[in-house]
Amino acid sequence: MEEEIHLKEKKELSNWQKMIIYFFIYALLGWILETVYCLITVGTFHKRGFLYGPICPIYGFGAILLLLSLKKVKGNYFTKFLIGMIVFSLFEFIVSYILEMVFNQRWWDYSNEFLNIEGRVSLLFSIAWGMIGVIFVEKIHPFFEKKLTKMMNRIPKKILTIVLSIFVIGIGVDTIFSIIRYIGI
């Protein structure tokens, strides 16, 4: 009887579990976006991102930051566009600065773009981030949130916790080895 009740309980993910899953989904999609963009603009495949694995953490963190920033904003696309543009541009600027300070290397450079700030952000990419932000919160995230809820309800919470722990440890190890590679230890 007790087992029946346990099986009928709803398997709600914690906010942390959701954020970890979203981070990995959007970091992978960011890596794909970067790779395709590079393929189109340069004409060849370039491994994108800082890590060894197919993941761009800046997109995972950016997506989480955007979700948290736009959580309370309802309806108005222009407001969402402006917030997305500002949040992503500030985030991109700060991350660019930190990466350059830590690794003495620029990971992107918009110096040749119109209305850029120190080559770290540009008007064109800020507008693109604003549009991507609206599409993200209106279409992309609701799609993944719906699919994720259905899929995660089928996975026992203990197994999900183990898998997420492996992912987090994996990205931690990847980050350590990537830092060692870039600073030359």
Tab-separated table of C-alpha atoms in Angstrom:
chain	number	residue	atom	x	y	z
A	1	MET	CA	0.000	0.000	0.000
A	2	GLU	CA	2.761	2.412	0.953
A	3	GLU	CA	4.601	1.562	-2.281
A	4	GLU	CA	1.465	2.357	-4.340
A	5	ILE	CA	1.203	5.798	-2.753
A	6	HIS	CA	4.895	6.432	-3.422
A	7	LEU	CA	4.514	5.494	-7.100
A	8	LYS	CA	1.584	7.877	-7.526
A	9	GLU	CA	3.432	10.848	-6.042
A	10	LYS	CA	4.266	13.546	-8.546
A	11	LYS	CA	7.967	13.614	-9.434
A	12	GLU	CA	8.569	17.356	-9.325
A	13	LEU	CA	12.026	18.515	-10.265
A	14	SER	CA	13.654	20.997	-7.949
A	15	ASN	CA	14.471	24.424	-9.373
A	16	TRP	CA	18.159	23.504	-9.216
A	17	GLN	CA	17.599	20.341	-11.215
A	18	LYS	CA	15.641	22.290	-13.824
A	19	MET	CA	18.360	24.939	-14.062
A	20	ILE	CA	21.075	22.304	-14.493
A	21	ILE	CA	19.090	20.587	-17.246
A	22	TYR	CA	18.339	23.898	-18.966
A	23	PHE	CA	21.992	24.891	-18.691
A	24	PHE	CA	23.105	21.735	-20.503
A	25	ILE	CA	20.393	21.928	-23.171
A	26	TYR	CA	21.079	25.573	-23.998
A	27	ALA	CA	24.862	25.236	-23.754
A	28	LEU	CA	24.667	22.418	-26.311
A	29	LEU	CA	22.314	24.436	-28.542
A	30	GLY	CA	24.709	27.393	-28.226
A	31	TRP	CA	27.587	25.210	-29.362
A	32	ILE	CA	25.503	24.083	-32.357
A	33	LEU	CA	24.535	27.702	-33.133
A	34	GLU	CA	28.175	28.832	-32.947
A	35	THR	CA	29.354	25.923	-35.082
A	36	VAL	CA	26.720	26.512	-37.772
A	37	TYR	CA	27.368	30.290	-37.728
A	38	CYS	CA	31.079	29.659	-38.203
A	39	LEU	CA	30.406	27.124	-40.943
A	40	ILE	CA	28.245	29.656	-42.805
A	41	THR	CA	30.488	32.708	-42.324
A	42	VAL	CA	33.922	31.068	-42.618
A	43	GLY	CA	32.971	28.120	-44.797
A	44	THR	CA	34.675	25.435	-42.712
A	45	PHE	CA	34.010	23.555	-39.509
A	46	HIS	CA	35.658	25.151	-36.475
A	47	LYS	CA	35.449	23.699	-32.997
A	48	ARG	CA	33.676	26.397	-31.061
A	49	GLY	CA	33.766	27.049	-27.370
A	50	PHE	CA	36.224	26.884	-24.548
A	51	LEU	CA	35.658	23.301	-23.434
A	52	TYR	CA	36.633	20.007	-25.036
A	53	GLY	CA	33.037	18.809	-25.163
A	54	PRO	CA	30.311	20.096	-27.497
A	55	ILE	CA	29.103	22.761	-25.124
A	56	CYS	CA	29.368	26.563	-24.844
A	57	PRO	CA	28.772	27.433	-21.182
A	58	ILE	CA	28.208	31.110	-22.010
A	59	TYR	CA	24.944	30.101	-23.716
A	60	GLY	CA	23.859	27.920	-20.806
A	61	PHE	CA	24.542	30.672	-18.273
A	62	GLY	CA	23.092	33.311	-20.600
A	63	ALA	CA	19.877	31.325	-20.994
A	64	ILE	CA	19.508	30.926	-17.232
A	65	LEU	CA	20.235	34.626	-16.729
A	66	LEU	CA	17.647	35.531	-19.363
A	67	LEU	CA	15.026	33.213	-17.856
A	68	LEU	CA	15.558	34.785	-14.453
A	69	SER	CA	15.514	38.317	-15.928
A	70	LEU	CA	12.321	37.813	-17.921
A	71	LYS	CA	10.487	35.595	-15.447
A	72	LYS	CA	8.045	38.353	-14.452
A	73	VAL	CA	7.782	40.145	-17.829
A	74	LYS	CA	4.490	39.236	-19.485
A	75	GLY	CA	3.322	39.885	-23.024
A	76	ASN	CA	5.212	42.923	-24.293
A	77	TYR	CA	7.652	41.742	-26.966
A	78	PHE	CA	9.454	45.073	-27.202
A	79	THR	CA	10.185	45.084	-23.460
A	80	LYS	CA	11.419	41.498	-23.697
A	81	PHE	CA	13.548	42.475	-26.702
A	82	LEU	CA	15.157	45.371	-24.800
A	83	ILE	CA	15.761	43.324	-21.662
A	84	GLY	CA	17.191	40.436	-23.711
A	85	MET	CA	19.404	42.816	-25.656
A	86	ILE	CA	20.710	44.506	-22.505
A	87	VAL	CA	21.113	41.327	-20.433
A	88	PHE	CA	22.903	39.371	-23.176
A	89	SER	CA	25.088	42.330	-24.179
A	90	LEU	CA	26.159	43.054	-20.597
A	91	PHE	CA	26.780	39.376	-20.016
A	92	GLU	CA	28.777	39.064	-23.246
A	93	PHE	CA	30.823	42.166	-22.363
A	94	ILE	CA	31.611	40.961	-18.828
A	95	VAL	CA	32.475	37.410	-19.937
A	96	SER	CA	34.699	38.758	-22.729
A	97	TYR	CA	36.546	40.933	-20.231
A	98	ILE	CA	36.970	38.092	-17.703
A	99	LEU	CA	38.172	35.611	-20.336
A	100	GLU	CA	40.706	38.117	-21.617
A	101	MET	CA	41.949	38.903	-18.102
A	102	VAL	CA	42.284	35.230	-17.149
A	103	PHE	CA	43.604	33.778	-20.416
A	104	ASN	CA	45.113	36.846	-22.072
A	105	GLN	CA	43.120	35.935	-25.165
A	106	ARG	CA	40.052	37.312	-26.937
A	107	TRP	CA	37.422	34.706	-27.696
A	108	TRP	CA	35.488	37.034	-30.012
A	109	ASP	CA	36.179	40.459	-31.450
A	110	TYR	CA	33.594	42.806	-32.915
A	111	SER	CA	36.096	45.627	-33.551
A	112	ASN	CA	35.149	45.734	-37.235
A	113	GLU	CA	31.430	45.923	-36.453
A	114	PHE	CA	29.506	49.208	-36.471
A	115	LEU	CA	28.970	50.748	-33.018
A	116	ASN	CA	31.008	48.284	-30.991
A	117	ILE	CA	32.268	48.747	-27.445
A	118	GLU	CA	35.906	47.722	-27.152
A	119	GLY	CA	35.196	44.982	-29.706
A	120	ARG	CA	33.408	43.029	-26.963
A	121	VAL	CA	29.842	43.836	-28.019
A	122	SER	CA	28.338	45.471	-31.085
A	123	LEU	CA	25.021	46.974	-32.057
A	124	LEU	CA	24.374	44.271	-34.668
A	125	PHE	CA	24.962	41.403	-32.234
A	126	SER	CA	23.100	43.203	-29.433
A	127	ILE	CA	20.054	43.479	-31.696
A	128	ALA	CA	20.473	39.812	-32.635
A	129	TRP	CA	20.661	38.875	-28.921
A	130	GLY	CA	17.477	40.868	-28.279
A	131	MET	CA	15.632	39.030	-31.052
A	132	ILE	CA	17.019	35.676	-29.942
A	133	GLY	CA	15.923	36.538	-26.390
A	134	VAL	CA	12.309	37.082	-27.469
A	135	ILE	CA	12.269	33.910	-29.579
A	136	PHE	CA	13.916	32.066	-26.703
A	137	VAL	CA	11.396	33.007	-24.000
A	138	GLU	CA	8.364	32.835	-26.297
A	139	LYS	CA	9.075	29.690	-28.319
A	140	ILE	CA	12.276	27.797	-27.547
A	141	HIS	CA	12.114	27.608	-23.754
A	142	PRO	CA	8.378	26.782	-23.541
A	143	PHE	CA	8.957	23.956	-26.050
A	144	PHE	CA	11.831	22.469	-24.039
A	145	GLU	CA	10.064	23.070	-20.729
A	146	LYS	CA	7.011	21.121	-21.931
A	147	LYS	CA	9.093	18.259	-23.376
A	148	LEU	CA	11.329	18.211	-20.319
A	149	THR	CA	8.396	17.955	-17.922
A	150	LYS	CA	6.929	15.002	-19.837
A	151	MET	CA	10.267	13.229	-20.113
A	152	MET	CA	11.440	13.852	-16.551
A	153	ASN	CA	8.191	12.561	-15.080
A	154	ARG	CA	9.145	9.152	-16.500
A	155	ILE	CA	12.598	9.034	-14.908
A	156	PRO	CA	12.941	8.067	-11.236
A	157	LYS	CA	14.234	11.023	-9.253
A	158	LYS	CA	17.243	9.101	-7.883
A	159	ILE	CA	18.406	8.163	-11.385
A	160	LEU	CA	17.906	11.731	-12.582
A	161	THR	CA	19.948	13.029	-9.645
A	162	ILE	CA	22.765	10.595	-10.473
A	163	VAL	CA	22.740	11.552	-14.178
A	164	LEU	CA	22.744	15.284	-13.384
A	165	SER	CA	25.582	14.765	-10.900
A	166	ILE	CA	27.595	12.975	-13.592
A	167	PHE	CA	26.947	15.864	-16.014
A	168	VAL	CA	28.027	18.465	-13.449
A	169	ILE	CA	31.161	16.489	-12.531
A	170	GLY	CA	31.865	15.965	-16.239
A	171	ILE	CA	31.702	19.660	-17.046
A	172	GLY	CA	33.806	20.387	-13.959
A	173	VAL	CA	36.522	18.000	-15.146
A	174	ASP	CA	36.257	19.366	-18.699
A	175	THR	CA	36.629	22.914	-17.341
A	176	ILE	CA	39.731	21.992	-15.317
A	177	PHE	CA	41.414	20.300	-18.291
A	178	SER	CA	40.428	23.166	-20.593
A	179	ILE	CA	41.910	25.742	-18.206
A	180	ILE	CA	45.108	23.684	-17.955
A	181	ARG	CA	45.263	23.554	-21.762
A	182	TYR	CA	44.810	27.315	-22.169
A	183	ILE	CA	47.139	28.491	-19.424
A	184	GLY	CA	49.743	25.878	-20.308
A	185	ILE	CA	50.277	24.089	-17.007
